[in-house]
Coordinates of C-alpha atoms and ligand atoms in Angstrom, one line a residue:
M658 CA -34.7 6.3 40.4
A659 CA -34.8 3.1 40.5
G660 CA -32.8 1.1 38.1
L661 CA -33.7 -2.0 35.5
A662 CA -36.9 -3.6 36.0
S663 CA -37.0 -7.1 36.5
L664 CA -37.1 -10.0 34.0
S665 CA -38.7 -9.0 30.3
E666 CA -41.3 -11.0 29.6
E667 CA -38.8 -12.5 26.3
D668 CA -36.7 -13.1 29.3
R669 CA -38.9 -15.5 31.4
R670 CA -40.0 -17.3 28.1
Q671 CA -36.7 -18.8 27.6
F672 CA -36.2 -20.4 31.2
P673 CA -36.1 -23.1 32.8
L674 CA -32.3 -22.8 30.9
K675 CA -31.5 -26.8 30.9
T676 CA -28.5 -26.6 28.4
V677 CA -25.2 -24.9 27.8
S678 CA -26.8 -23.4 24.6
S679 CA -30.0 -21.9 25.8
V680 CA -28.2 -19.9 28.1
V681 CA -25.4 -19.1 25.3
K682 CA -28.6 -17.7 23.6
F683 CA -30.1 -15.7 26.2
F684 CA -26.9 -14.1 27.4
E685 CA -26.9 -13.3 23.5
S686 CA -30.4 -11.7 23.3
V687 CA -29.8 -9.6 26.2
L688 CA -26.2 -8.0 25.2
K689 CA -27.5 -7.4 21.3
R690 CA -31.6 -6.4 22.9
T691 CA -30.2 -3.3 25.2
S692 CA -27.3 -1.0 25.7
E693 CA -27.9 -1.6 29.7
P694 CA -26.6 -5.3 30.5
D695 CA -27.8 -5.9 33.7
L696 CA -25.1 -7.0 35.7
A697 CA -27.0 -8.5 38.9
L698 CA -28.6 -10.8 36.5
L699 CA -26.4 -12.0 34.6
S700 CA -23.9 -12.7 37.3
I701 CA -27.0 -14.7 39.6
I702 CA -27.2 -17.0 36.6
V703 CA -24.0 -18.1 35.7
G704 CA -22.7 -18.3 39.5
C705 CA -25.4 -20.3 39.8
I706 CA -24.3 -22.1 37.1
E707 CA -21.0 -22.8 38.2
N708 CA -22.3 -23.3 41.5
T709 CA -24.8 -25.9 40.9
V710 CA -21.9 -27.8 38.9
T711 CA -19.1 -27.8 40.6
C712 CA -20.5 -27.3 44.4
S713 CA -23.1 -29.5 44.9
H714 CA -21.7 -32.7 44.7
Q715 CA -17.3 -34.0 45.2
H716 CA -16.9 -35.6 42.1
I717 CA -13.9 -38.2 44.3
Q718 CA -12.5 -39.7 41.4
L719 CA -11.4 -43.7 41.6
G720 CA -10.2 -44.2 38.4
A721 CA -13.2 -44.9 35.8
K722 CA -15.4 -45.7 38.6
S723 CA -16.3 -42.1 41.2
I724 CA -18.1 -41.2 44.1
V725 CA -20.2 -39.4 44.5
L726 CA -21.9 -37.0 47.0
T727 CA -24.5 -35.7 46.6
T728 CA -26.6 -33.8 48.8
V729 CA -30.4 -34.0 48.7
G730 CA -31.6 -31.3 51.4
E731 CA -30.4 -32.4 55.1
E732 CA -28.9 -36.3 53.8
T733 CA -25.8 -36.9 52.0
H734 CA -26.3 -39.6 49.9
E735 CA -23.0 -41.4 48.5
K736 CA -23.9 -43.6 45.0
I737 CA -21.0 -45.2 42.8
V738 CA -21.0 -44.1 39.3
I739 CA -19.3 -45.5 36.3
E740 CA -17.6 -42.1 35.2
P741 CA -17.8 -41.5 31.8
Q742 CA -14.5 -40.2 29.9
I743 CA -17.2 -36.9 28.3
K744 CA -19.7 -36.7 30.4
K745 CA -23.1 -35.4 28.3
G746 CA -24.2 -32.6 29.7
D747 CA -25.5 -34.8 33.3
D748 CA -24.1 -32.0 35.5
F749 CA -26.2 -29.1 33.7
P750 CA -28.7 -27.6 36.2
E751 CA -32.3 -26.6 35.4
I752 CA -32.2 -22.8 35.7
Q753 CA -35.5 -22.0 37.0
I754 CA -37.0 -18.8 36.8
D755 CA -38.1 -18.5 40.0
M756 CA -34.8 -18.5 41.8
I757 CA -33.4 -16.0 39.6
E758 CA -35.9 -14.2 40.3
A759 CA -35.6 -13.8 43.6
L760 CA -32.2 -13.3 44.2
Y761 CA -32.2 -10.5 41.9
A762 CA -35.3 -9.1 44.7
K763 CA -33.0 -10.2 46.8
F764 CA -29.9 -8.1 45.7
R765 CA -32.2 -5.2 44.1
S766 CA -33.8 -5.0 48.0
V767 CA -30.2 -5.4 49.9
I768 CA -29.0 -1.4 48.0
L769 CA -32.5 0.2 47.6
S770 CA -33.6 0.0 51.1
S771 CA -29.8 0.8 52.4
V772 CA -29.4 3.6 50.2
D773 CA -31.5 6.2 50.3
L774 CA -30.5 8.5 47.1
N775 CA -32.5 11.6 48.7
Q776 CA -29.9 12.3 51.1
Y777 CA -27.4 12.6 48.4
G778 CA -30.3 14.7 47.1
N779 CA -31.2 12.6 44.2
P780 CA -27.8 13.3 41.8
E781 CA -28.2 11.7 38.1
F782 CA -23.7 10.9 38.3
A783 CA -22.7 9.3 41.4
S784 CA -19.8 11.1 43.6
R785 CA -17.4 9.4 45.6
E786 CA -19.8 9.1 49.4
I787 CA -22.5 6.9 47.5
V788 CA -19.9 5.0 45.9
K789 CA -18.3 4.4 49.2
K790 CA -21.8 3.9 50.9
V791 CA -22.8 1.2 48.4
S792 CA -18.9 -0.5 49.2
D793 CA -19.5 0.1 52.4
V794 CA -23.3 -2.4 52.2
I795 CA -21.5 -5.1 50.4
W796 CA -18.8 -5.0 52.8
N797 CA -20.7 -4.6 56.0
T798 CA -23.0 -8.1 54.5
L799 CA -20.1 -10.3 53.9
T800 CA -19.5 -13.0 56.0
R801 CA -17.5 -12.0 59.3
S802 CA -14.6 -14.3 58.2
Y803 CA -14.0 -16.3 55.4
Y804 CA -10.7 -17.7 53.0
K805 CA -11.2 -15.3 50.5
D806 CA -8.8 -17.2 47.6
R807 CA -11.6 -19.7 47.3
A808 CA -12.9 -20.6 44.1
H809 CA -16.7 -19.6 43.4
L810 CA -16.6 -16.5 45.4
Q811 CA -17.0 -14.3 42.6
S812 CA -20.4 -14.2 42.3
L813 CA -22.8 -12.1 43.2
Y814 CA -25.2 -15.9 43.6
S815 CA -22.4 -16.7 46.1
Y816 CA -22.5 -12.9 47.7
L817 CA -26.9 -14.2 48.0
T818 CA -26.6 -17.3 48.9
G819 CA -23.7 -17.7 51.0
N820 CA -22.6 -13.5 52.3
K821 CA -19.1 -14.6 50.3
L822 CA -17.2 -12.8 47.8
D823 CA -14.0 -12.0 46.8
C824 CA -11.7 -9.2 45.9
F825 CA -13.5 -9.1 42.4
G826 CA -16.3 -10.0 43.7
V827 CA -16.9 -7.1 45.9
A828 CA -16.4 -4.4 43.5
L829 CA -18.3 -6.2 40.5
A830 CA -21.5 -6.7 43.4
V831 CA -20.6 -2.3 44.4
V832 CA -21.1 -1.4 40.1
A833 CA -23.7 -3.9 40.4
G834 CA -25.5 -2.3 43.4
C835 CA -24.7 1.5 41.4
Q836 CA -26.6 0.3 38.6
V837 CA -29.5 -0.7 41.0
L838 CA -29.1 2.6 42.0
G839 CA -29.6 3.9 38.4
F840 CA -26.6 5.8 37.3
K841 CA -24.7 5.0 34.6
D842 CA -21.4 6.4 35.8
V843 CA -20.3 4.0 37.4
H844 CA -17.6 1.2 35.8
L845 CA -15.4 -0.8 37.2
A846 CA -11.8 -0.4 36.0
L847 CA -9.6 -3.2 36.2
S848 CA -6.0 -3.7 36.0
E849 CA -4.0 -7.2 36.5
D850 CA -4.3 -7.6 39.9
H851 CA -6.6 -5.2 41.4
A852 CA -10.2 -3.7 40.3
W853 CA -11.8 -0.6 41.3
A854 CA -14.5 2.4 40.8
V855 CA -14.6 4.9 38.1
F856 CA -17.4 7.5 38.2
G857 CA -18.6 10.8 37.4
P858 CA -20.1 13.2 35.1
D859 CA -16.8 12.4 32.7
G860 CA -15.7 9.5 34.5
K861 CA -12.6 11.2 35.2
E862 CA -13.7 10.3 39.7
N863 CA -11.9 7.1 40.7
A864 CA -12.6 5.2 44.5
E865 CA -11.0 2.1 45.6
V866 CA -13.8 -0.7 46.6
T867 CA -12.6 -3.4 47.5
W868 CA -9.5 -4.9 49.6
H869 CA -6.2 -6.7 47.9
G870 CA -4.6 -9.3 48.7
K871 CA -3.5 -10.0 52.1
G872 CA -2.7 -8.4 55.2
N873 CA -3.3 -4.9 53.6
E874 CA -5.3 -2.6 54.9
D875 CA -7.9 -1.9 52.5
K876 CA -8.3 1.8 51.2
R877 CA -12.1 1.8 50.5
G878 CA -13.2 5.2 49.3
Q879 CA -9.9 6.4 48.6
P880 CA -9.1 7.5 44.5
V881 CA -6.5 5.3 43.4
D882 CA -4.2 8.3 42.3
A883 CA -0.7 7.2 45.2
G884 CA -1.0 3.7 43.5
I885 CA -1.0 6.0 40.0
R886 CA 1.8 7.8 41.1
D887 CA 3.6 4.8 42.8
R888 CA 5.1 3.3 39.5
S889 CA 2.9 -0.2 41.2
W890 CA 2.5 -3.1 38.4
L891 CA -0.9 -2.9 40.6
Y892 CA -2.1 0.1 39.0
V893 CA -0.4 -0.6 35.6
A894 CA 1.0 2.9 35.5
G895 CA -2.6 4.4 35.1
N896 CA -3.4 2.4 32.3
P897 CA -6.6 0.0 33.5
V898 CA -8.9 -1.7 31.6
I899 CA -11.9 0.9 32.0
C900 CA -15.2 -1.1 31.5
S901 CA -18.5 -0.6 29.3
R902 CA -21.3 -2.4 30.9
F903 CA -20.1 -5.0 27.6
T904 CA -16.9 -4.8 29.3
E905 CA -18.0 -6.0 33.0
V906 CA -20.6 -8.3 30.9
A907 CA -16.9 -9.9 29.4
A908 CA -15.1 -9.1 33.1
L909 CA -17.6 -11.4 34.9
V910 CA -17.9 -14.3 31.9
S911 CA -14.0 -14.3 32.1
S912 CA -14.3 -15.5 36.4
I913 CA -16.2 -18.2 35.9
N914 CA -14.3 -20.3 37.0
P915 CA -14.8 -23.8 35.9
S916 CA -12.9 -26.0 38.1
I917 CA -14.5 -28.2 40.6
S918 CA -11.4 -30.0 42.1
A919 CA -7.3 -28.7 42.1
T920 CA -7.5 -31.9 39.0
T921 CA -10.9 -31.6 37.4
D922 CA -12.8 -28.9 35.3
S923 CA -16.6 -28.9 34.4
I924 CA -16.6 -29.7 30.7
E925 CA -20.0 -27.9 30.4
V926 CA -18.6 -25.0 32.6
A927 CA -15.9 -24.8 30.8
S928 CA -17.4 -24.6 27.6
L929 CA -20.3 -22.4 28.7
Q930 CA -17.6 -19.8 29.5
Q931 CA -15.8 -20.5 25.9
S932 CA -19.0 -20.6 24.0
M933 CA -20.2 -16.9 26.2
L934 CA -16.7 -15.4 25.2
W935 CA -17.1 -15.7 21.1
V936 CA -20.5 -14.1 21.8
L937 CA -18.8 -11.4 23.6
H938 CA -16.0 -11.3 21.1
D939 CA -17.8 -11.7 17.9
L940 CA -19.7 -8.5 19.6
N941 CA -16.3 -6.2 20.3
H942 CA -16.8 -6.5 23.4
L943 CA -12.9 -8.1 24.3
N944 CA -11.4 -5.3 21.2
Y945 CA -10.0 -3.1 24.4
Y946 CA -10.3 -6.5 27.4
P947 CA -6.5 -8.6 27.0
M948 CA -7.3 -10.7 29.9
A949 CA -10.6 -11.8 28.3
L950 CA -8.9 -13.0 24.9
G951 CA -6.2 -14.6 27.1
N952 CA -8.9 -16.7 29.1
L953 CA -10.8 -17.4 25.8
A954 CA -6.7 -18.5 23.9
D955 CA -6.3 -20.7 26.7
L956 CA -9.9 -22.1 26.4
E957 CA -9.2 -22.3 22.7
E958 CA -5.8 -24.2 23.7
L959 CA -7.2 -27.0 24.9
N960 CA -11.0 -26.8 23.0
P961 CA -10.1 -25.6 19.9
T962 CA -14.0 -24.3 18.3
P963 CA -14.0 -26.0 14.5
G964 CA -14.0 -22.6 12.3
R965 CA -12.5 -20.1 14.9
C966 CA -8.8 -18.6 14.6
L967 CA -6.1 -20.0 16.6
C968 CA -5.1 -19.4 19.9
S969 CA -2.1 -18.6 19.3
Q970 CA -3.7 -15.2 17.1
L971 CA -5.7 -14.9 20.4
F972 CA -2.5 -14.4 22.2
S973 CA -0.9 -12.4 19.6
Q974 CA -4.0 -10.2 19.2
A975 CA -4.1 -9.7 23.0
I976 CA -0.6 -8.8 22.8
E977 CA -1.7 -6.0 20.1
V978 CA -4.9 -4.1 21.8
A979 CA -2.2 -4.5 24.9
R980 CA 0.7 -2.0 22.8
R981 CA -2.2 0.4 20.8
Y982 CA -4.2 1.5 24.0
Y983 CA -2.3 0.3 27.9
G984 CA 1.3 2.2 26.4
N985 CA 2.8 -1.3 26.7
C986 CA 2.3 -1.2 30.3
H987 CA -0.1 -4.7 30.5
V988 CA 2.4 -8.1 31.4
Y989 CA 0.2 -10.8 31.6
P990 CA -0.6 -10.0 27.7
Y991 CA 3.8 -11.7 27.3
T992 CA 3.3 -14.5 30.1
Y993 CA 0.2 -15.6 28.8
Q994 CA 1.8 -16.2 25.5
G995 CA 4.2 -17.6 26.6
G996 CA 3.0 -19.7 28.6
Y997 CA 1.3 -21.5 25.3
F998 CA 5.0 -21.3 23.4
Y999 CA 6.0 -23.0 26.4
R1000 CA 3.4 -26.0 26.6
N1001 CA 4.2 -25.8 23.2
R1002 CA 7.9 -26.4 23.5
M1003 CA 7.7 -23.7 22.0
Y1004 CA 11.1 -23.2 23.4
K1005 CA 12.8 -19.6 22.1
E1006 CA 9.5 -18.3 21.3
A1007 CA 9.0 -18.4 24.8
L1008 CA 12.1 -16.8 25.6
E1009 CA 11.4 -14.3 23.2
S1010 CA 7.6 -14.1 25.0
W1011 CA 9.3 -13.5 28.4
A1012 CA 11.6 -11.2 27.8
N1013 CA 9.2 -9.0 26.1
A1014 CA 7.0 -9.5 29.1
A1015 CA 10.7 -8.4 31.5
D1016 CA 10.8 -5.7 29.3
T1017 CA 7.2 -4.2 30.8
I1018 CA 7.7 -4.7 34.1
R1019 CA 11.2 -3.0 33.7
S1020 CA 10.0 0.7 34.0
Y1021 CA 7.9 0.0 36.8
N1022 CA 9.2 -0.2 40.5
Y1023 CA 8.5 -2.4 42.8
S1024 CA 6.4 -2.6 45.5
R1025 CA 5.3 -4.7 48.3
E1026 CA 1.6 -5.3 46.5
D1027 CA 3.3 -6.0 43.6
E1028 CA 3.4 -9.7 44.8
E1029 CA 1.1 -12.1 41.9
I1030 CA 3.6 -10.1 39.1
Y1031 CA 6.8 -11.1 41.5
K1032 CA 5.6 -14.6 41.6
E1033 CA 5.6 -14.6 37.9
F1034 CA 8.4 -14.0 37.2
L1035 CA 10.1 -16.0 39.9
E1036 CA 8.0 -18.9 38.2
I1037 CA 9.7 -18.6 34.7
A1038 CA 12.6 -17.6 36.2
N1039 CA 13.2 -20.4 38.3
E1040 CA 11.3 -23.4 36.7
L1041 CA 10.3 -23.0 33.7
I1042 CA 13.5 -21.9 32.6
P1043 CA 15.5 -24.4 33.8
F1044 CA 13.1 -27.0 32.6
V1045 CA 13.4 -25.2 28.7
M1046 CA 17.5 -25.7 30.0
K1047 CA 16.8 -29.1 31.0
V1048 CA 15.7 -30.6 28.4
E1049 CA 18.0 -28.8 25.6
G1050 CA 20.5 -29.7 27.8
S1051 CA 22.2 -31.6 25.6
G1052 CA 22.6 -29.3 22.7
H1053 CA 24.5 -31.5 20.8
S1054 CA 22.1 -30.8 17.9
A1055 CA 23.3 -27.8 16.0
R1056 CA 19.6 -26.5 15.9
S1057 CA 19.5 -26.5 20.8
I1058 CA 18.4 -23.0 21.1
L1059 CA 21.8 -23.1 24.0
K1060 CA 24.2 -22.9 19.9
D1061 CA 21.6 -19.7 19.4
S1062 CA 22.9 -16.3 20.3
E1063 CA 18.9 -15.1 19.5
C1064 CA 17.3 -16.7 22.4
F1065 CA 20.7 -15.5 24.8
A1066 CA 19.5 -12.6 24.3
H1067 CA 16.0 -13.1 24.9
L1068 CA 17.6 -14.8 28.3
L1069 CA 19.8 -11.7 29.0
R1070 CA 16.8 -8.8 27.8
F1071 CA 14.7 -11.1 30.3
Y1072 CA 16.5 -10.9 33.4
D1073 CA 17.6 -7.8 32.4
G1074 CA 14.8 -6.3 32.8
I1075 CA 14.3 -7.7 36.6
C1076 CA 17.3 -5.7 37.4
Q1077 CA 15.4 -2.8 36.2
W1078 CA 12.0 -2.9 38.1
E1079 CA 14.6 -3.7 41.0
E1080 CA 16.6 -0.3 40.6
G1081 CA 15.5 2.3 42.3
S1082 CA 12.3 -0.3 44.2
C1083 CA 12.1 0.6 47.7
T1084 CA 11.3 -3.5 48.2
P1085 CA 14.3 -5.8 46.8
V1086 CA 13.5 -7.9 44.1
L1087 CA 16.2 -10.5 43.6
H1088 CA 18.2 -12.5 46.2
I1089 CA 20.3 -15.5 46.2
G1090 CA 17.3 -17.6 45.8
W1091 CA 17.6 -16.0 42.1
A1092 CA 21.6 -16.3 41.4
K1093 CA 21.9 -20.0 41.1
P1094 CA 19.1 -20.8 38.4
L1095 CA 20.3 -17.4 36.8
V1096 CA 24.2 -18.8 37.0
N1097 CA 23.1 -22.4 35.4
T1098 CA 21.4 -21.2 32.1
I1099 CA 23.9 -18.9 31.6
S1100 CA 26.4 -21.4 31.6
K1101 CA 24.2 -23.8 29.6
F1102 CA 25.1 -21.3 26.6
D1103 CA 27.9 -22.2 24.1
A1104 CA 30.8 -19.6 24.8
Q1105 CA 30.5 -19.0 21.7
V1106 CA 27.3 -17.8 21.5
R1107 CA 27.5 -16.1 24.9
R1108 CA 30.6 -14.4 22.7
H1109 CA 28.3 -13.5 20.1
V1110 CA 25.8 -11.2 21.7
V1111 CA 27.6 -7.6 22.1
I1112 CA 26.6 -5.2 24.2
S1113 CA 26.3 -2.5 22.8
C1114 CA 25.4 1.1 22.8
S1115 CA 24.8 4.0 20.1
D1116 CA 25.7 7.3 21.5
A1117 CA 23.4 9.1 20.2
E1118 CA 20.7 7.4 21.3
E1119 CA 22.2 8.6 24.6
E1120 CA 21.4 12.4 23.7
T1121 CA 18.1 12.0 22.9
A1122 CA 17.0 9.7 26.1
P1123 CA 16.5 12.4 28.9
E1124 CA 17.3 12.2 32.0
G1125 CA 16.7 9.9 33.8
S1126 CA 14.2 8.7 31.6
D1127 CA 12.9 5.3 32.0
E1128 CA 11.0 5.1 28.7
L1129 CA 11.6 1.4 26.6
H1130 CA 14.4 2.0 24.4
P1131 CA 12.9 1.9 20.4
H1132 CA 15.5 -0.9 19.9
Q1133 CA 15.5 -3.6 22.0
G1134 CA 17.4 -6.2 20.9
E1135 CA 18.2 -5.7 16.1
L1136 CA 19.8 -8.3 14.2
D1137 CA 22.7 -6.2 11.9
A1138 CA 24.3 -7.6 8.3
N1139 CA 25.6 -10.6 8.5
A1140 CA 22.6 -11.8 11.6
N1141 CA 25.1 -13.6 13.4
Q1142 CA 24.6 -11.2 16.0
V1143 CA 22.4 -9.6 17.6
I1144 CA 23.2 -5.5 19.0
L1145 CA 21.5 -5.2 22.7
P1146 CA 21.5 -1.4 23.2
R1147 CA 22.8 -0.4 26.9
P1148 CA 22.3 3.3 27.6
Q1149 CA 24.8 4.0 30.3
A1150 CA 27.9 2.0 29.6
K1151 CA 30.7 2.5 26.7
E1152 CA 31.3 0.1 23.9
K1153 CA 34.5 -0.9 24.8
E1154 CA 34.5 -0.9 28.0
L1155 CA 31.4 -3.2 27.4
E1156 CA 32.6 -5.6 25.2
A1157 CA 35.7 -6.3 27.6
E1158 CA 33.7 -7.1 30.4
V1159 CA 31.4 -9.4 28.7
Q1160 CA 34.5 -10.8 27.0
A1161 CA 35.6 -11.1 31.0
E1162 CA 32.9 -12.1 31.8
N1163 CA 33.3 -14.8 29.1
Q1164 CA 36.6 -16.5 30.3
V1165 CA 35.0 -17.1 34.2
L1166 CA 32.0 -18.2 33.0
D1167 CA 34.8 -21.0 30.6
G1168 CA 36.5 -21.5 33.6
K1169 CA 40.0 -20.1 31.9
A1170 CA 40.2 -16.4 33.8
Ligands
LIG28 C1 -0.9 -15.4 32.5 C2 -1.9 -15.9 33.5 C3 -0.9 -16.3 34.5 C4 -2.5 -16.9 32.5 N1 -3.8 -16.1 34.0 C5 -3.8 -14.8 33.9 N2 -4.9 -14.5 35.4 C6 -6.2 -15.2 35.0 C7 -7.5 -14.4 34.6 N3 -7.4 -13.2 35.4 C8 -8.2 -11.8 35.0 N4 -9.3 -12.2 34.0 C9 -9.6 -11.8 33.2 N5 -10.2 -10.1 33.8 C10 -10.1 -10.0 35.5 S1 -9.9 -8.7 35.5 C11 -8.5 -9.6 37.1 C12 -8.3 -8.6 38.7 F1 -8.4 -6.9 38.2 F2 -7.8 -8.5 38.8 C13 -8.9 -8.4 39.6 F3 -10.1 -7.9 39.2 F4 -9.3 -8.0 40.2 F5 -9.6 -9.8 39.7 C14 -8.1 -10.3 36.8 C15 -8.5 -11.0 35.6 C16 -6.2 -12.5 35.9 C17 -4.9 -12.7 35.3 S2 -1.9 -14.6 33.9

């Protein structure tokens, strides 16, 4: 049962695609016309644009002038061009129909020639063996060894022209390959740092289809259940984004990487990504996809689209979605928002977002494949928060956060979340490198402020919380009546003892003990 036919007559008429808006218009027509958008076709198109714009010539920025190395055939020419501040789309390649059709036909033939469904009894739904077989076909046609973390390796264009894919790209290629075979049940499952496949009549089966991280044996073909049982962040406690075809299109658009170099992004590619994300947003295909909302918010922060909502609202929407549909088990929506507040010098709000991120991670056990989120918290704790302390360092202004007990409470909640994350984990999180910035930061706050943060626990709460339950406490931090104390729930210690502890700690910090 072959998959989708190639391009329709209506599709072909729109080529060659010469501008950002023509590509966006093409995408929109495909998304509005079918319930099965062709992942291979769309990935080839966006990959062709991204790779042509960002890889074919290297800009060496020398002030306003730049030397552009352009390869024509075998020769490389040097051109001195005056780099206009805003490029007028001169970078945009013409996407020719025959290039796209050739690559699309190549992908179909790689899949259809390697997987004979007769051998599996021509089933209506995919099986673990079939998904593993498609993963093997992609896996065994990749270049033997290449730098896997390089940019622009996420699309089928990269796979078909260079036999290179990153870990997300392999997962996308497997799902696209299953679509070519005619399976409508195979979909992408996305955590915050890993992707796998779900399949079967009720979509309840799942399988690893790609690798994760460095130096980890791949588990392709196996179910992901063990990862969920280990309570590692990598599997988001069994709350991944389960994609539809449309969310898979959102994922391939979200994975577009506009960077030309470490310091330069292509304006055209970023604008293409932003416009396509708005098309997907308006068709409600981002409603269950926090990271895509976060990506769109980042792009809007850089280049606000007139008439659209504020980027701050998109960051909040992503948090709302994660709370409502994913059990508040996703961390990135909070660190997306914290990053935004930090860049805009809204430090109190940033501390609150980071404390909320730590409240999410506290329910997990840290495992060796959680490095990405470890690095995220390490950067917040040892770079971003110390920078905030430095710029607020004077602390003389009455409004300084160093005099604000709510900020101190957010900070304590941040560190407490990370400590609880470590508790019960086989792998330690904190080490001496964390301690110096931590003590430095806490001691920056006024003694008065530290005194106001009363750690409390209500006995009632203690009785209701079931034994060993690590669910979040319903009231993570409350203002009392006169709003100048912040009461943090603390399940295990008695209030009196705790108060004495806090006073003693304050004396140490004040150098009085
Ligand atoms: C607050 C941040 C540090 C800013 N960017 C972040 N991103 C950038 C974009 N990003 C993503 N954005 C959209 N979708 C996905 S699916 C995915 C993944 F599951 F890990 C995969 F598929 F294995 F690569 C990652 C990811 C990963 C997280 S988090």
